[in-house]
Coordinates of C-alpha atoms in Angstrom, one line a residue:
M711 CA -25.5 10.1 9.1
A712 CA -23.0 12.6 8.1
V713 CA -21.9 12.8 11.8
S714 CA -20.8 8.9 11.8
T715 CA -19.2 9.3 8.7
H716 CA -16.9 12.4 9.8
V717 CA -16.1 10.4 13.1
S718 CA -15.1 7.5 11.1
Q719 CA -13.2 9.4 8.8
V720 CA -11.3 11.4 11.7
R721 CA -10.8 8.0 13.7
S722 CA -9.4 6.2 10.4
L723 CA -6.7 9.3 10.0
Y724 CA -6.1 9.1 13.8
K725 CA -4.9 5.6 13.8
R726 CA -3.3 5.6 10.4
I727 CA -0.9 8.4 11.7
L728 CA -0.1 6.8 14.6
V729 CA 0.9 3.3 12.6
L730 CA 3.1 5.4 10.6
H731 CA 4.6 6.9 13.9
R732 CA 6.1 3.1 14.5
F733 CA 8.2 3.6 11.9
L734 CA 10.0 6.4 13.4
P735 CA 12.9 6.2 15.9
I736 CA 11.4 5.0 19.5
D737 CA 12.0 8.5 20.9
L738 CA 10.7 10.8 17.7
R739 CA 7.6 7.7 17.8
A740 CA 6.7 8.7 21.8
L741 CA 7.0 12.5 21.1
G742 CA 4.9 12.0 17.9
D743 CA 2.3 9.9 19.5
Q744 CA 1.8 12.4 22.5
Y745 CA 1.3 14.9 20.4
V746 CA -1.0 13.6 17.7
K747 CA -3.4 12.2 21.0
D748 CA -3.4 16.0 22.6
E749 CA -4.1 17.6 19.3
F750 CA -6.8 15.4 18.3
R751 CA -8.3 15.4 22.0
R752 CA -8.2 19.2 22.1
H753 CA -10.1 19.6 18.7
K754 CA -13.1 17.6 19.7
G755 CA -15.3 20.6 20.3
A756 CA -13.4 22.5 17.3
S757 CA -16.0 24.7 14.8
P758 CA -16.6 23.6 11.9
E759 CA -14.2 25.8 10.2
E760 CA -11.4 24.5 12.1
V761 CA -12.4 21.1 12.0
K762 CA -11.9 21.8 8.0
S763 CA -8.7 22.7 8.0
F764 CA -7.5 20.7 11.1
M765 CA -8.4 17.6 8.7
V766 CA -6.9 19.2 5.9
E767 CA -3.3 19.5 7.9
W768 CA -3.3 16.3 9.4
Q769 CA -3.8 14.5 5.9
Q770 CA -1.2 16.3 4.6
Y771 CA 0.9 15.1 7.2
K772 CA -0.3 11.4 7.0
D773 CA 0.7 11.8 3.3
T774 CA 4.0 13.6 4.0
M775 CA 4.6 10.3 6.5
Q776 CA 3.4 7.8 4.5
T777 CA 5.9 8.9 1.8
Q778 CA 8.9 8.9 3.7
V779 CA 8.2 5.7 5.7
L780 CA 8.0 3.8 2.0
E781 CA 11.0 6.0 0.7
S782 CA 13.2 4.7 4.1
A783 CA 12.0 1.1 3.7
A784 CA 13.6 1.4 0.3
E785 CA 16.8 3.0 1.4
R786 CA 17.0 0.9 4.3
L787 CA 21.1 1.4 3.7
G788 CA 21.1 5.3 3.8
S789 CA 19.8 7.4 6.6
V790 CA 16.4 8.9 6.0
K791 CA 15.4 12.5 7.4
F792 CA 11.6 12.5 8.8
G793 CA 9.8 15.8 8.7
A794 CA 9.4 18.5 6.6
N795 CA 10.1 22.5 6.3
L796 CA 7.0 24.8 7.5
S797 CA 6.9 27.5 4.3
E798 CA 6.8 31.0 5.5
G799 CA 3.2 31.1 4.0
K800 CA 1.7 28.7 6.7
L801 CA 4.0 30.0 9.6
T802 CA 1.8 33.4 9.0
D803 CA -1.4 31.2 9.3
F804 CA -0.5 30.3 12.8
Q805 CA -1.8 31.5 15.8
G806 CA 0.3 32.5 18.6
E807 CA -0.8 29.8 20.8
Q808 CA 0.4 27.8 17.7
I809 CA 3.8 29.4 17.4
G810 CA 4.4 28.6 21.0
Q811 CA 3.6 24.7 20.7
L812 CA 5.8 24.7 17.4
Y813 CA 8.6 26.3 18.9
E814 CA 8.1 23.8 22.0
L815 CA 7.9 20.9 20.0
M816 CA 10.9 21.9 18.2
L817 CA 12.8 22.3 21.1
E818 CA 12.0 18.7 22.7
S819 CA 12.8 17.2 19.2
T820 CA 16.3 18.5 19.2
K821 CA 17.5 17.9 22.9
P822 CA 20.6 15.7 22.6
N823 CA 18.8 14.0 25.8
R824 CA 15.2 13.6 25.4
Q825 CA 12.6 13.5 28.0
F826 CA 11.7 10.4 27.1
D827 CA 12.9 7.3 28.8
I828 CA 11.7 4.7 26.4
Q829 CA 12.6 0.5 25.8
E830 CA 12.1 -1.0 23.1
D831 CA 8.7 -3.8 23.9
S832 CA 10.3 -7.3 24.1
K833 CA 8.3 -9.7 21.8

C-alpha cells in the first residue's frame, strides 16, 4: 500500500509541475517540461535517500512556481521573473554531474536564440 501511495504522490507532483509550466513563456515551458520529464524518468530507480531529497526539492520547486504564477496573475501589467537563485549551501550539496546539468540549463535558458522552434497551438 505504501508503494502505491508514493507512486500517487510522485505522479501528482509531476503533473502539477507540468500544469504550472503552462504559465511560463513558451520557450521556457518547453525547456522546463523536457527537463522535468528527464529528471523524473532518470530517478525512477533511485535509492530511498535520493528519493526523499528528490521529492523535497521538486516540492519546493512546485511551491516556488505556484507562488510566481499567482504573482504573475496578480501583476498582469508588470513583468514577472520566474525562477530563484540557489544559495551557496545548496550548490555545495550538488554532485559534479548535477553542476554540469545546472550549467547547461543556465546556458540554454539564457540563449538569445533558443534551440526550440515552438509555435503556439491553434485552438
